[in-house]
Amino acid sequence: MAPIAVGDSIPDGNVSFFDEKDELQTVSIHSLAAGKKVILFAVPGAFTPTCSMKHVPGFIEKAEELKAKGVDEIICISVNDPFVMKAWAKTYPDNKHVKFVADGSANYTKALGLELDLTDKGLGVRSKRYALLVEDLKVKVANIEAGGEFTVSGAEEIIKAL
């Protein structure tokens, strides 16, 4: 499948996360994004170096600025289970705006055409690193990284696009 691109509608699919009451929720991406301006950004894996030290912190640090520019939701997706995503989210005590969601079987990642096979590194199928700016389910910006890079998918690049 061709990767998601500017002008495309995002596919629907389910993701899981723990809510404020610590209850596991499974919801559709469309329920999180319909009628809103959202950032969907993905990382190859929770607790991995670039993801944990650069990608996620950038969105947490810039969240207020992104919100001021009209962003309703900032959603971090990873091909990990919701328990891992919950534990990872807890490592960012200052986070107020980034929602950590799990795409445990990579079904949503595959629907986007953004899977990354890291089987040779013992990680299985994961997600490419990317950041999408989506308005009412339509992709306005698609910053998709080449394997192993972190050059176009950070919060700064999305801010420039807003």
Tab-separated table of C-alpha atoms in Angstrom:
chain	number	residue	atom	x	y	z
A	1	MET	CA	0.000	0.000	0.000
A	2	ALA	CA	1.184	3.534	-0.766
A	3	PRO	CA	1.967	5.617	2.301
A	4	ILE	CA	-0.565	8.213	3.421
A	5	ALA	CA	0.033	11.553	1.715
A	6	VAL	CA	-1.104	15.161	1.773
A	7	GLY	CA	-4.706	15.405	0.604
A	8	ASP	CA	-5.599	11.872	1.676
A	9	SER	CA	-8.228	11.124	4.278
A	10	ILE	CA	-6.819	9.210	7.218
A	11	PRO	CA	-8.158	5.690	7.551
A	12	ASP	CA	-10.169	4.735	10.567
A	13	GLY	CA	-8.862	2.141	12.978
A	14	ASN	CA	-8.723	1.400	16.661
A	15	VAL	CA	-6.076	2.364	19.177
A	16	SER	CA	-5.933	1.785	22.922
A	17	PHE	CA	-4.912	3.902	25.886
A	18	PHE	CA	-5.521	4.322	29.590
A	19	ASP	CA	-7.808	7.236	30.447
A	20	GLU	CA	-7.595	9.626	33.408
A	21	LYS	CA	-9.383	7.044	35.594
A	22	ASP	CA	-6.762	4.426	34.648
A	23	GLU	CA	-9.297	2.444	32.637
A	24	LEU	CA	-8.306	0.848	29.358
A	25	GLN	CA	-10.109	2.421	26.405
A	26	THR	CA	-10.216	1.303	22.807
A	27	VAL	CA	-11.387	4.000	20.432
A	28	SER	CA	-11.312	4.771	16.745
A	29	ILE	CA	-8.859	7.312	15.390
A	30	HIS	CA	-11.812	9.000	13.693
A	31	SER	CA	-13.487	9.516	17.072
A	32	LEU	CA	-10.342	11.341	18.242
A	33	ALA	CA	-9.835	13.396	15.069
A	34	ALA	CA	-13.168	14.095	13.351
A	35	GLY	CA	-13.927	17.805	13.179
A	36	LYS	CA	-10.599	18.696	14.782
A	37	LYS	CA	-7.077	19.779	13.932
A	38	VAL	CA	-4.813	17.033	15.249
A	39	ILE	CA	-1.219	15.983	15.122
A	40	LEU	CA	-0.651	12.258	14.810
A	41	PHE	CA	2.976	11.458	15.364
A	42	ALA	CA	4.496	8.032	15.565
A	43	VAL	CA	7.666	6.539	16.881
A	44	PRO	CA	9.270	3.163	16.150
A	45	GLY	CA	9.204	2.183	19.814
A	46	ALA	CA	8.495	3.358	23.332
A	47	PHE	CA	11.567	3.795	25.521
A	48	THR	CA	13.923	3.854	22.520
A	49	PRO	CA	16.597	6.583	22.564
A	50	THR	CA	15.565	9.030	19.814
A	51	CYS	CA	11.876	8.588	20.579
A	52	SER	CA	12.316	9.131	24.317
A	53	MET	CA	14.932	11.870	24.305
A	54	LYS	CA	14.017	13.941	21.240
A	55	HIS	CA	10.756	13.176	19.443
A	56	VAL	CA	8.265	12.981	22.336
A	57	PRO	CA	9.920	15.709	24.453
A	58	GLY	CA	9.736	18.108	21.507
A	59	PHE	CA	5.968	17.735	21.262
A	60	ILE	CA	5.542	18.011	25.032
A	61	GLU	CA	7.692	21.176	25.148
A	62	LYS	CA	5.897	22.769	22.179
A	63	ALA	CA	2.363	21.642	23.105
A	64	GLU	CA	1.213	25.052	24.354
A	65	GLU	CA	2.499	26.723	21.184
A	66	LEU	CA	0.792	24.087	19.021
A	67	LYS	CA	-2.463	24.532	20.941
A	68	ALA	CA	-2.210	28.313	20.514
A	69	LYS	CA	-2.000	27.724	16.745
A	70	GLY	CA	-5.285	25.813	16.766
A	71	VAL	CA	-4.205	22.215	17.344
A	72	ASP	CA	-6.906	20.375	19.305
A	73	GLU	CA	-5.150	17.046	19.950
A	74	ILE	CA	-1.549	15.812	19.937
A	75	ILE	CA	-1.469	12.034	19.682
A	76	CYS	CA	1.624	9.848	19.947
A	77	ILE	CA	1.157	6.418	18.371
A	78	SER	CA	3.484	3.466	18.784
A	79	VAL	CA	3.353	-0.210	17.948
A	80	ASN	CA	3.460	-1.188	21.590
A	81	ASP	CA	0.794	-2.465	23.934
A	82	PRO	CA	-1.243	0.013	26.018
A	83	PHE	CA	0.507	-1.019	29.235
A	84	VAL	CA	3.889	-0.068	27.766
A	85	MET	CA	2.469	3.220	26.477
A	86	LYS	CA	1.018	3.970	29.921
A	87	ALA	CA	4.381	3.300	31.592
A	88	TRP	CA	6.201	5.384	28.982
A	89	ALA	CA	3.769	8.308	29.407
A	90	LYS	CA	4.493	8.290	33.162
A	91	THR	CA	8.153	9.089	32.420
A	92	TYR	CA	6.997	12.557	31.283
A	93	PRO	CA	5.461	14.039	34.460
A	94	ASP	CA	5.229	17.534	32.901
A	95	ASN	CA	3.103	16.287	29.975
A	96	LYS	CA	-0.346	17.848	29.895
A	97	HIS	CA	-1.333	17.569	26.244
A	98	VAL	CA	0.239	14.586	24.447
A	99	LYS	CA	-1.987	11.495	24.422
A	100	PHE	CA	-0.056	8.215	24.240
A	101	VAL	CA	-1.949	5.555	22.284
A	102	ALA	CA	-1.097	1.973	21.423
A	103	ASP	CA	-1.352	0.321	18.031
A	104	GLY	CA	-0.320	-3.025	19.477
A	105	SER	CA	-0.680	-5.168	16.364
A	106	ALA	CA	0.362	-2.417	13.930
A	107	ASN	CA	-3.049	-2.560	12.250
A	108	TYR	CA	-3.456	1.211	12.101
A	109	THR	CA	0.160	1.709	11.082
A	110	LYS	CA	-0.340	-0.728	8.201
A	111	ALA	CA	-3.562	1.059	7.175
A	112	LEU	CA	-1.478	4.246	6.873
A	113	GLY	CA	1.120	2.381	4.798
A	114	LEU	CA	3.797	3.395	7.301
A	115	GLU	CA	4.956	0.083	8.732
A	116	LEU	CA	8.658	-0.548	9.216
A	117	ASP	CA	9.980	-4.092	9.400
A	118	LEU	CA	12.613	-4.216	12.136
A	119	THR	CA	12.531	-7.991	12.492
A	120	ASP	CA	16.275	-8.178	11.803
A	121	LYS	CA	16.819	-6.016	14.920
A	122	GLY	CA	14.503	-8.155	17.049
A	123	LEU	CA	11.699	-5.583	17.099
A	124	GLY	CA	9.244	-7.056	14.589
A	125	VAL	CA	6.950	-4.793	12.595
A	126	ARG	CA	6.949	-1.228	13.903
A	127	SER	CA	6.010	2.209	12.621
A	128	LYS	CA	8.084	4.588	10.598
A	129	ARG	CA	8.747	7.825	12.425
A	130	TYR	CA	6.340	10.489	11.189
A	131	ALA	CA	4.205	13.494	12.043
A	132	LEU	CA	0.907	14.162	10.309
A	133	LEU	CA	-1.084	17.365	10.616
A	134	VAL	CA	-4.699	16.392	10.054
A	135	GLU	CA	-7.709	18.707	9.774
A	136	ASP	CA	-11.129	17.057	9.924
A	137	LEU	CA	-9.611	13.712	8.857
A	138	LYS	CA	-7.689	15.176	5.871
A	139	VAL	CA	-3.881	15.153	5.826
A	140	LYS	CA	-2.505	18.698	5.495
A	141	VAL	CA	1.142	17.862	6.268
A	142	ALA	CA	2.837	14.448	6.046
A	143	ASN	CA	6.376	14.531	7.436
A	144	ILE	CA	7.596	10.953	7.078
A	145	GLU	CA	11.149	10.010	7.971
A	146	ALA	CA	13.477	7.781	6.030
A	147	GLY	CA	14.646	4.815	8.100
A	148	GLY	CA	16.611	5.773	11.199
A	149	GLU	CA	16.346	9.521	10.665
A	150	PHE	CA	14.869	12.289	12.777
A	151	THR	CA	14.895	15.374	10.573
A	152	VAL	CA	11.322	16.255	9.469
A	153	SER	CA	8.896	14.781	12.024
A	154	GLY	CA	9.573	16.923	15.058
A	155	ALA	CA	7.337	19.540	16.628
A	156	GLU	CA	9.359	22.399	15.131
A	157	GLU	CA	8.574	21.234	11.593
A	158	ILE	CA	4.838	21.087	12.358
A	159	ILE	CA	4.973	24.569	13.889
A	160	LYS	CA	6.563	25.870	10.673
A	161	ALA	CA	3.689	24.329	8.694
A	162	LEU	CA	1.032	25.983	10.864
